[in-house]
mmCIF file of N, CA and C in Angstrom:
data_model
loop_
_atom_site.group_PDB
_atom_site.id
_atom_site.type_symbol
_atom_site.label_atom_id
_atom_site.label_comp_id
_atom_site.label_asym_id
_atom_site.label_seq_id
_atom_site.Cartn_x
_atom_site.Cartn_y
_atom_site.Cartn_z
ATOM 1 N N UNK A 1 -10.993 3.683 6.447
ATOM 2 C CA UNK A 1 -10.269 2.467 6.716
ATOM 3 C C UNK A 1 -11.189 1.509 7.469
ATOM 4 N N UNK A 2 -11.161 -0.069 7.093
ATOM 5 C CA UNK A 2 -11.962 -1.008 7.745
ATOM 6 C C UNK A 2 -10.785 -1.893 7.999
ATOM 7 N N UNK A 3 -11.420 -2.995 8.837
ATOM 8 C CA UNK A 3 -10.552 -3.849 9.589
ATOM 9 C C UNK A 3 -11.205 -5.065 9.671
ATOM 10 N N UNK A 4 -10.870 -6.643 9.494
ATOM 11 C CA UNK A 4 -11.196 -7.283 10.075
ATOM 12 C C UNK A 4 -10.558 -8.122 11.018
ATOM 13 N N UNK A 5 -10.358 -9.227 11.895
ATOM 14 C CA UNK A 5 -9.353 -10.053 12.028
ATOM 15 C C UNK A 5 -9.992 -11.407 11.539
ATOM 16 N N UNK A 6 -8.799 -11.892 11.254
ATOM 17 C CA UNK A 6 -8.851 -13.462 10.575
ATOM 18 C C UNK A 6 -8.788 -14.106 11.603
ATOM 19 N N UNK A 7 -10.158 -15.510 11.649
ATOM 20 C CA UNK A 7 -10.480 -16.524 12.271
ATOM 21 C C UNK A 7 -10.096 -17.475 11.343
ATOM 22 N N UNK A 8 -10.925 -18.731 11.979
ATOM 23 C CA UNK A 8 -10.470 -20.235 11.096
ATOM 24 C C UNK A 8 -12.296 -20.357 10.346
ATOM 25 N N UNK A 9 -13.468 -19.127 10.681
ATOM 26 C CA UNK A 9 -14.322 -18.986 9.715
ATOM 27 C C UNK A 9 -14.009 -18.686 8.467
ATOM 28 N N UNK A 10 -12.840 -17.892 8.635
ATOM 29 C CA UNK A 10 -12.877 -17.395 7.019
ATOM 30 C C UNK A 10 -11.602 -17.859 6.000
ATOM 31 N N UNK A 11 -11.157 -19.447 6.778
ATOM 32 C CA UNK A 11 -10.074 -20.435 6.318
ATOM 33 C C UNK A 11 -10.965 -21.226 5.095
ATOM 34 N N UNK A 12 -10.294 -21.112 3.987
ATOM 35 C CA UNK A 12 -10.820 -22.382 3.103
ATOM 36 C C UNK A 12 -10.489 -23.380 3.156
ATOM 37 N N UNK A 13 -10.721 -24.739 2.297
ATOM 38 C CA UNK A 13 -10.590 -26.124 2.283
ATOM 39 C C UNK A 13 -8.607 -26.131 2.504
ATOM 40 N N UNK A 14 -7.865 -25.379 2.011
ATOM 41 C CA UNK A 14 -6.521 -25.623 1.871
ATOM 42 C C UNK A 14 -5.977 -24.351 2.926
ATOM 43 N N UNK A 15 -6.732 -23.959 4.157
ATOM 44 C CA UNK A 15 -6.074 -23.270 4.967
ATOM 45 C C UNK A 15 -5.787 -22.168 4.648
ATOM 46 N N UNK A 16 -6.044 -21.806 3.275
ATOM 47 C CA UNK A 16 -5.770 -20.086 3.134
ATOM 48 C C UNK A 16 -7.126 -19.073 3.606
ATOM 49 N N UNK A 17 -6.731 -17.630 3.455
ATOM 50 C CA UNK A 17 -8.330 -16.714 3.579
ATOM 51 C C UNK A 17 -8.706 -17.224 2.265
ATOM 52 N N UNK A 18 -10.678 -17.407 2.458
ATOM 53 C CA UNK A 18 -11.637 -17.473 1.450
ATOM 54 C C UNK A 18 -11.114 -15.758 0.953
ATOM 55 N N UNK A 19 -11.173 -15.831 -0.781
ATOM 56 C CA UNK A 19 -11.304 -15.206 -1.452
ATOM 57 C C UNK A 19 -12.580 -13.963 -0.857
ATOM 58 N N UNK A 20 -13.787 -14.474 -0.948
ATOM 59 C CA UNK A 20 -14.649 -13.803 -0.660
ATOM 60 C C UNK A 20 -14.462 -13.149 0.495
ATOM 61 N N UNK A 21 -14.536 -13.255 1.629
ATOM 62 C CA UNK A 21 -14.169 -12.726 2.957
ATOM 63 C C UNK A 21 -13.184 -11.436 2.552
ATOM 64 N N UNK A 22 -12.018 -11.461 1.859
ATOM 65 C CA UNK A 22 -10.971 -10.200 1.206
ATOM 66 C C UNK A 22 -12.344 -9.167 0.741
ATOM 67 N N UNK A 23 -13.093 -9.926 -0.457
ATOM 68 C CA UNK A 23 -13.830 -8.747 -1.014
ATOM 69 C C UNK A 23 -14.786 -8.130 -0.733
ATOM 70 N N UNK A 24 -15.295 -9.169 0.797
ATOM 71 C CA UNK A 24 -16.296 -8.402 1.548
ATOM 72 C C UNK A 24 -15.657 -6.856 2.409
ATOM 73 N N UNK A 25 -14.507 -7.245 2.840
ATOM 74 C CA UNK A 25 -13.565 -6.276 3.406
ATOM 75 C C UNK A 25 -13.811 -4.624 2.380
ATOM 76 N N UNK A 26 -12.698 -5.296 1.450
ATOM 77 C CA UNK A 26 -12.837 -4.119 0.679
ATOM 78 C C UNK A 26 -13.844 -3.328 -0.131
ATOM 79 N N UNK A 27 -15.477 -4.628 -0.111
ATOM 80 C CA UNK A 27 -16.633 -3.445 -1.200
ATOM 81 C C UNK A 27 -17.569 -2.785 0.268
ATOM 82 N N UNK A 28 -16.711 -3.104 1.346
ATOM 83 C CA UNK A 28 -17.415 -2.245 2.662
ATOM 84 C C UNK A 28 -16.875 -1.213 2.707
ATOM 85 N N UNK A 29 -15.974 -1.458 2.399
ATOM 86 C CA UNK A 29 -14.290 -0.325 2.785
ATOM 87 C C UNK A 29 -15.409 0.814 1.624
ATOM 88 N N UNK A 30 -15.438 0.085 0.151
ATOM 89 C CA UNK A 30 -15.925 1.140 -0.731
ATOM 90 C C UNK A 30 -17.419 1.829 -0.842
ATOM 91 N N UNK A 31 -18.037 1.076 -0.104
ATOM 92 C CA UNK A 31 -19.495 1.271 0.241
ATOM 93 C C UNK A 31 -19.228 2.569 1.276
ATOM 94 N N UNK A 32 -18.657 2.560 2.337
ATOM 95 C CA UNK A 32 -18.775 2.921 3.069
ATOM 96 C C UNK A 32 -17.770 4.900 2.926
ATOM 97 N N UNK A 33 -17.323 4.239 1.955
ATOM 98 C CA UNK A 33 -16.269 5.948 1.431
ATOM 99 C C UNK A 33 -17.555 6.423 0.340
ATOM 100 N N UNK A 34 -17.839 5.562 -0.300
ATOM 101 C CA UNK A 34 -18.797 6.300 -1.837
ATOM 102 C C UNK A 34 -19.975 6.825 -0.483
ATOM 103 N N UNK A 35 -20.822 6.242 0.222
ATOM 104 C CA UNK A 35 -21.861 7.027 0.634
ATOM 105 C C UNK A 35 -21.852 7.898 1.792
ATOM 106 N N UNK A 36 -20.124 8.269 2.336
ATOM 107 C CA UNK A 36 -20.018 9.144 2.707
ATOM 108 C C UNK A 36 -19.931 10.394 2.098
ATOM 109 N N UNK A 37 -19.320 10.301 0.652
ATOM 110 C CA UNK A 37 -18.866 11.137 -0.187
ATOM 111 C C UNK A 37 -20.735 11.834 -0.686
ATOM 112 N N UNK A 38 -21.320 10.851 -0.955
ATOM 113 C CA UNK A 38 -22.837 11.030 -1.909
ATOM 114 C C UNK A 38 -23.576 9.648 -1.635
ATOM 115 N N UNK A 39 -24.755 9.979 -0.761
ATOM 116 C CA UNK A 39 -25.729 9.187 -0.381
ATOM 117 C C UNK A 39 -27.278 9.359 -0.940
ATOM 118 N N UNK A 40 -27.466 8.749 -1.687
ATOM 119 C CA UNK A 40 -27.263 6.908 -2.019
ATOM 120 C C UNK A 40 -26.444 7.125 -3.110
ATOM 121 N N UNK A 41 -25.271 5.603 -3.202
ATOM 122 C CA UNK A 41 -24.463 5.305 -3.836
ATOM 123 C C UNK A 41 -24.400 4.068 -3.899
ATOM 124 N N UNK A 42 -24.355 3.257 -5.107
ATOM 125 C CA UNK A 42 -24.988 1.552 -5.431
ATOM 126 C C UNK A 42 -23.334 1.454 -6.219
ATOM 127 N N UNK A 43 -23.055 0.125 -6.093
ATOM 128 C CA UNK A 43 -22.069 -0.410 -6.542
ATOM 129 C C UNK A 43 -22.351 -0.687 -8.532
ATOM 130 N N UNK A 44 -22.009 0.040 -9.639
ATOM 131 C CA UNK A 44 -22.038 -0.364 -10.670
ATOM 132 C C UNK A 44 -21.276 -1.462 -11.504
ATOM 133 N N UNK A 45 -19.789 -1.126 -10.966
ATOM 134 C CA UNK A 45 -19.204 -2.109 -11.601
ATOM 135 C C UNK A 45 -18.003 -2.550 -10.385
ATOM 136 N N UNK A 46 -17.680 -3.814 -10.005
ATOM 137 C CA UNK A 46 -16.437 -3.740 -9.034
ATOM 138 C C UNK A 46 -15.637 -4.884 -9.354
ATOM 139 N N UNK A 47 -14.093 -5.024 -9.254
ATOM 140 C CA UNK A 47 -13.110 -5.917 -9.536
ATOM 141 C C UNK A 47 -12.353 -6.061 -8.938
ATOM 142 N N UNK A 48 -11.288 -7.016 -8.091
ATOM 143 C CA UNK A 48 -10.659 -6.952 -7.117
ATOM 144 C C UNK A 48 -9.438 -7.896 -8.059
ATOM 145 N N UNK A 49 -7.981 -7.671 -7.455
ATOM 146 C CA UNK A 49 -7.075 -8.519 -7.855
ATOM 147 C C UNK A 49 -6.484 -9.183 -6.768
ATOM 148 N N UNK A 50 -6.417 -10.294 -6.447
ATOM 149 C CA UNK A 50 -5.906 -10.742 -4.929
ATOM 150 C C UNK A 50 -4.300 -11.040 -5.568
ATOM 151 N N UNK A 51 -3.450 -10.357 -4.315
ATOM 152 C CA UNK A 51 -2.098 -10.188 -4.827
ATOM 153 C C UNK A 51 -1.118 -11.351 -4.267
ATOM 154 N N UNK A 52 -1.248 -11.510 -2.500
ATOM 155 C CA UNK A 52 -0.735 -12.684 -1.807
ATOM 156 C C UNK A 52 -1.423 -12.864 -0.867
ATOM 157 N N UNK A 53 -0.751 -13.888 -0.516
ATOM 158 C CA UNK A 53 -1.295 -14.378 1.084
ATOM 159 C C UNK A 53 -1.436 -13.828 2.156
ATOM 160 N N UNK A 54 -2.450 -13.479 3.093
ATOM 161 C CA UNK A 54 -2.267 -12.469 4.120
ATOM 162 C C UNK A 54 -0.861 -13.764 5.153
ATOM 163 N N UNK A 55 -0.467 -12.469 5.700
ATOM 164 C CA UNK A 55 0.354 -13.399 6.683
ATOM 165 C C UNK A 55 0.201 -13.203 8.344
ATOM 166 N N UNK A 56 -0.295 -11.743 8.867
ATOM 167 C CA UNK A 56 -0.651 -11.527 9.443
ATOM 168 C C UNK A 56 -2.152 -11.920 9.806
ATOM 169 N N UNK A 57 -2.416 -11.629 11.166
ATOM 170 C CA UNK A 57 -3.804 -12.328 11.906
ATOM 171 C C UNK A 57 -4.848 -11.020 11.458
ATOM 172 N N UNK A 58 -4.875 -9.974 10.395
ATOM 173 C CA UNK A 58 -5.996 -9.293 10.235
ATOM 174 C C UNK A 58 -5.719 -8.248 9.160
ATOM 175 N N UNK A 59 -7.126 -8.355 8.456
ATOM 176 C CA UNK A 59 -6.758 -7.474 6.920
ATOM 177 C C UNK A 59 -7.600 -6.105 7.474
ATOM 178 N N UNK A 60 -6.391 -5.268 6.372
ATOM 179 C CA UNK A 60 -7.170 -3.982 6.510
ATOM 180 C C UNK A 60 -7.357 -3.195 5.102
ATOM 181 N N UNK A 61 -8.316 -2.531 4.851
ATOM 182 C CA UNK A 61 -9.000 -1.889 3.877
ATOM 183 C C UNK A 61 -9.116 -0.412 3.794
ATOM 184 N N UNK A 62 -8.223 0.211 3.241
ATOM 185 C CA UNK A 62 -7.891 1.962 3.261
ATOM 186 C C UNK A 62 -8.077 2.239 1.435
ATOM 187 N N UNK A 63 -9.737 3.034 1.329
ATOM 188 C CA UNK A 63 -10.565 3.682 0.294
ATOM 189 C C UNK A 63 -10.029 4.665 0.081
ATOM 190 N N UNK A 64 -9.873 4.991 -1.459
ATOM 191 C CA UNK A 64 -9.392 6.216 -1.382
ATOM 192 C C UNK A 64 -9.928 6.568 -2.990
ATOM 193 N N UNK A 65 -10.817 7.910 -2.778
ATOM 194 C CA UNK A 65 -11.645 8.119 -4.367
ATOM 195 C C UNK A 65 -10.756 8.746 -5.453
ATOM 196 N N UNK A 66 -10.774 8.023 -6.718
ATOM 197 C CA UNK A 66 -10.001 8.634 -7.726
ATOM 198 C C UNK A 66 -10.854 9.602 -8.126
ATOM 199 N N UNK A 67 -12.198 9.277 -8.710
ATOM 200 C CA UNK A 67 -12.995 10.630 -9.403
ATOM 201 C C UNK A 67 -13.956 10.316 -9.031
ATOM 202 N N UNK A 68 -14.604 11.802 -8.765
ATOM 203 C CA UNK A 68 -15.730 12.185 -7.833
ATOM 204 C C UNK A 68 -16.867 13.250 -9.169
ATOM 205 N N UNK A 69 -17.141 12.346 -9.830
ATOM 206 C CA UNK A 69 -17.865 12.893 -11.028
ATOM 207 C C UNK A 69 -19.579 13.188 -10.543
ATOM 208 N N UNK A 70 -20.293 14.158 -11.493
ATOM 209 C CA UNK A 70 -21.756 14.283 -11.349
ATOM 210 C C UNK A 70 -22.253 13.167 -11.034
ATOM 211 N N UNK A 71 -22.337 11.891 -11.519
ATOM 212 C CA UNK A 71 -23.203 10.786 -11.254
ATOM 213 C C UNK A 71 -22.785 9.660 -11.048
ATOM 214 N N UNK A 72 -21.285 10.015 -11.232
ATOM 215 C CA UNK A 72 -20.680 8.303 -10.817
ATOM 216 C C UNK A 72 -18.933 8.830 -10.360
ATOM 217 N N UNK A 73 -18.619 7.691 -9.763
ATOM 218 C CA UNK A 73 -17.418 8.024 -8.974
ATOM 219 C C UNK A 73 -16.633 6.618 -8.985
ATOM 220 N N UNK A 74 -15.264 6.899 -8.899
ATOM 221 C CA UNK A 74 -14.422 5.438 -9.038
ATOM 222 C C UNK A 74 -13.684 5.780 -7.573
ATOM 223 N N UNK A 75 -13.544 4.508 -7.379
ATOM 224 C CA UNK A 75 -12.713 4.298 -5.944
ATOM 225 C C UNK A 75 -12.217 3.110 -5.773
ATOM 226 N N UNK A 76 -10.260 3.113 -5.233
ATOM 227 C CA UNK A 76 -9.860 2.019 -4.696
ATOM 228 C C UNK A 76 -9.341 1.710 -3.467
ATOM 229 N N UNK A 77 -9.203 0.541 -3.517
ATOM 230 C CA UNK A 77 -9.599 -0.234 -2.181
ATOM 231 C C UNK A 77 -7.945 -0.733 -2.089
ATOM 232 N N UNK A 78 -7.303 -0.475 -1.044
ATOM 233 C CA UNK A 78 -6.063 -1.181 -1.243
ATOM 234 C C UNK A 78 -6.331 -2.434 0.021
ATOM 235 N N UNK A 79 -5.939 -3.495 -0.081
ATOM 236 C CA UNK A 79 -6.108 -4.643 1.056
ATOM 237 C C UNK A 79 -4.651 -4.742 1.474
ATOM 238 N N UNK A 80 -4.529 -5.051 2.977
ATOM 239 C CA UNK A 80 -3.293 -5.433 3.564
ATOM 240 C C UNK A 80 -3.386 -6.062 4.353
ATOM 241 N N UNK A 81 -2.350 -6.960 4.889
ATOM 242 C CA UNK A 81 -2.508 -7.750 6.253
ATOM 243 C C UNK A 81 -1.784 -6.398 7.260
ATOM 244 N N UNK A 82 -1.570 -7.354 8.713
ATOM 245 C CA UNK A 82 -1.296 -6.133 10.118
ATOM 246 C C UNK A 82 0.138 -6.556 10.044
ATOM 247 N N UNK A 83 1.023 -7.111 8.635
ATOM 248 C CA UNK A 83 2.058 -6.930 8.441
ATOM 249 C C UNK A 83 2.798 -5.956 7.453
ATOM 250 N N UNK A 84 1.736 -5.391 6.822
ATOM 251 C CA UNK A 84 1.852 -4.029 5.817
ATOM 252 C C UNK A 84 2.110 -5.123 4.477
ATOM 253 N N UNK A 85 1.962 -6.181 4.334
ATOM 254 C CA UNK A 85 2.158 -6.733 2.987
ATOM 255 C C UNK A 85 0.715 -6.782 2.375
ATOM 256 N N UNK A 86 0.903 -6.047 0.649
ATOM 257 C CA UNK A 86 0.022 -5.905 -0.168
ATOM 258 C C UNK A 86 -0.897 -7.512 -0.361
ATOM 259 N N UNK A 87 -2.063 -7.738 -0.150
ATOM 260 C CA UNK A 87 -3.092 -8.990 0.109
ATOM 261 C C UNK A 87 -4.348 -8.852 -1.468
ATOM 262 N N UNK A 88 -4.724 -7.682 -1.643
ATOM 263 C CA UNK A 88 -5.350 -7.081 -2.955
ATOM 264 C C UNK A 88 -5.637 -5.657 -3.240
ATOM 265 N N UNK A 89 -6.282 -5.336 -4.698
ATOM 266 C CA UNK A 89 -6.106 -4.579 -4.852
ATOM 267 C C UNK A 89 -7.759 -4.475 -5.710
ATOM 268 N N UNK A 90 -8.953 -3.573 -4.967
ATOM 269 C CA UNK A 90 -9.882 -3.450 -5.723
ATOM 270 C C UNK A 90 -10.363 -2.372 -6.314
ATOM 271 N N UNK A 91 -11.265 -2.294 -6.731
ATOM 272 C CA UNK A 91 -11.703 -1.144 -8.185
ATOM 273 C C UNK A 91 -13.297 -1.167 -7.929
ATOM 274 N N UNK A 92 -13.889 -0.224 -7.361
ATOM 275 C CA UNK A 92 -15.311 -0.131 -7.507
ATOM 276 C C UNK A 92 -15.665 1.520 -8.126
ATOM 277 N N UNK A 93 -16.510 1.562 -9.481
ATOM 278 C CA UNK A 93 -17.373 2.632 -10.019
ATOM 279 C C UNK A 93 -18.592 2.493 -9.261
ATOM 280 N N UNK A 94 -19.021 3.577 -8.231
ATOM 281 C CA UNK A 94 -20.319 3.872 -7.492
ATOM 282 C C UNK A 94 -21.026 4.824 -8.575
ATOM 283 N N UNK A 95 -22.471 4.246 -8.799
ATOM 284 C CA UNK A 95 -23.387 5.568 -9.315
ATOM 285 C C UNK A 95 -24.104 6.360 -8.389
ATOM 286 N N UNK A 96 -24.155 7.305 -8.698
ATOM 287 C CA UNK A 96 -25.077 8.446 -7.165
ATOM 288 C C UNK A 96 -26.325 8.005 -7.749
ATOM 289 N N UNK A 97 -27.620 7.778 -6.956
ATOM 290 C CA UNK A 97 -28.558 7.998 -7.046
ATOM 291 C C UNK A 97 -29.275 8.908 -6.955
#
């Protein structure tokens, strides 16, 4: 699990969270589960779906590996605000090196 809290750095032009800032959250969240699992582990393919608006003052990022294969592994990323409402939902395939 990772955490950040939301400032007015990571506000875009219309006051919402930057997109990006969410997916930095969650390909840490997945970085950080794949190369615990098997080190070194490089990001092959990753996709995120942003679901709503955080509403709460801080997102959190809880990894959790679907398959833990010989050379590559899938893992998702669920995003939430510190109000338990769903914020996104990402998808990263790690290859082991």
């Amino acid at each position: 699990m990772c955490s950040m809290p939301l400032t007015e750095n990571h506000r875009n032009a219309n006051g919402g969270v930057m997109g990006g800032a969410m997916f930095m959250l969650a390909d840490f969240a997945f970085a950080t589960l794949a190369n615990n699992l098997h080190r070194p582990t490089v990001a092959q393919q990753v996709s995120i779906n942003f679901l709503n608006v955080p509403k709460g003052g801080r997102l959190i990022a809880r990894a959790a590996c679907k398959k833990n294969g010989r050379s590559s592994m899938v893992v998702n990323v669920d995003v939430t605000d510190d109000t338990g409402r769903d914020i996104a939902q990402f998808v990263g395939t790690g290859f082991k090196l």
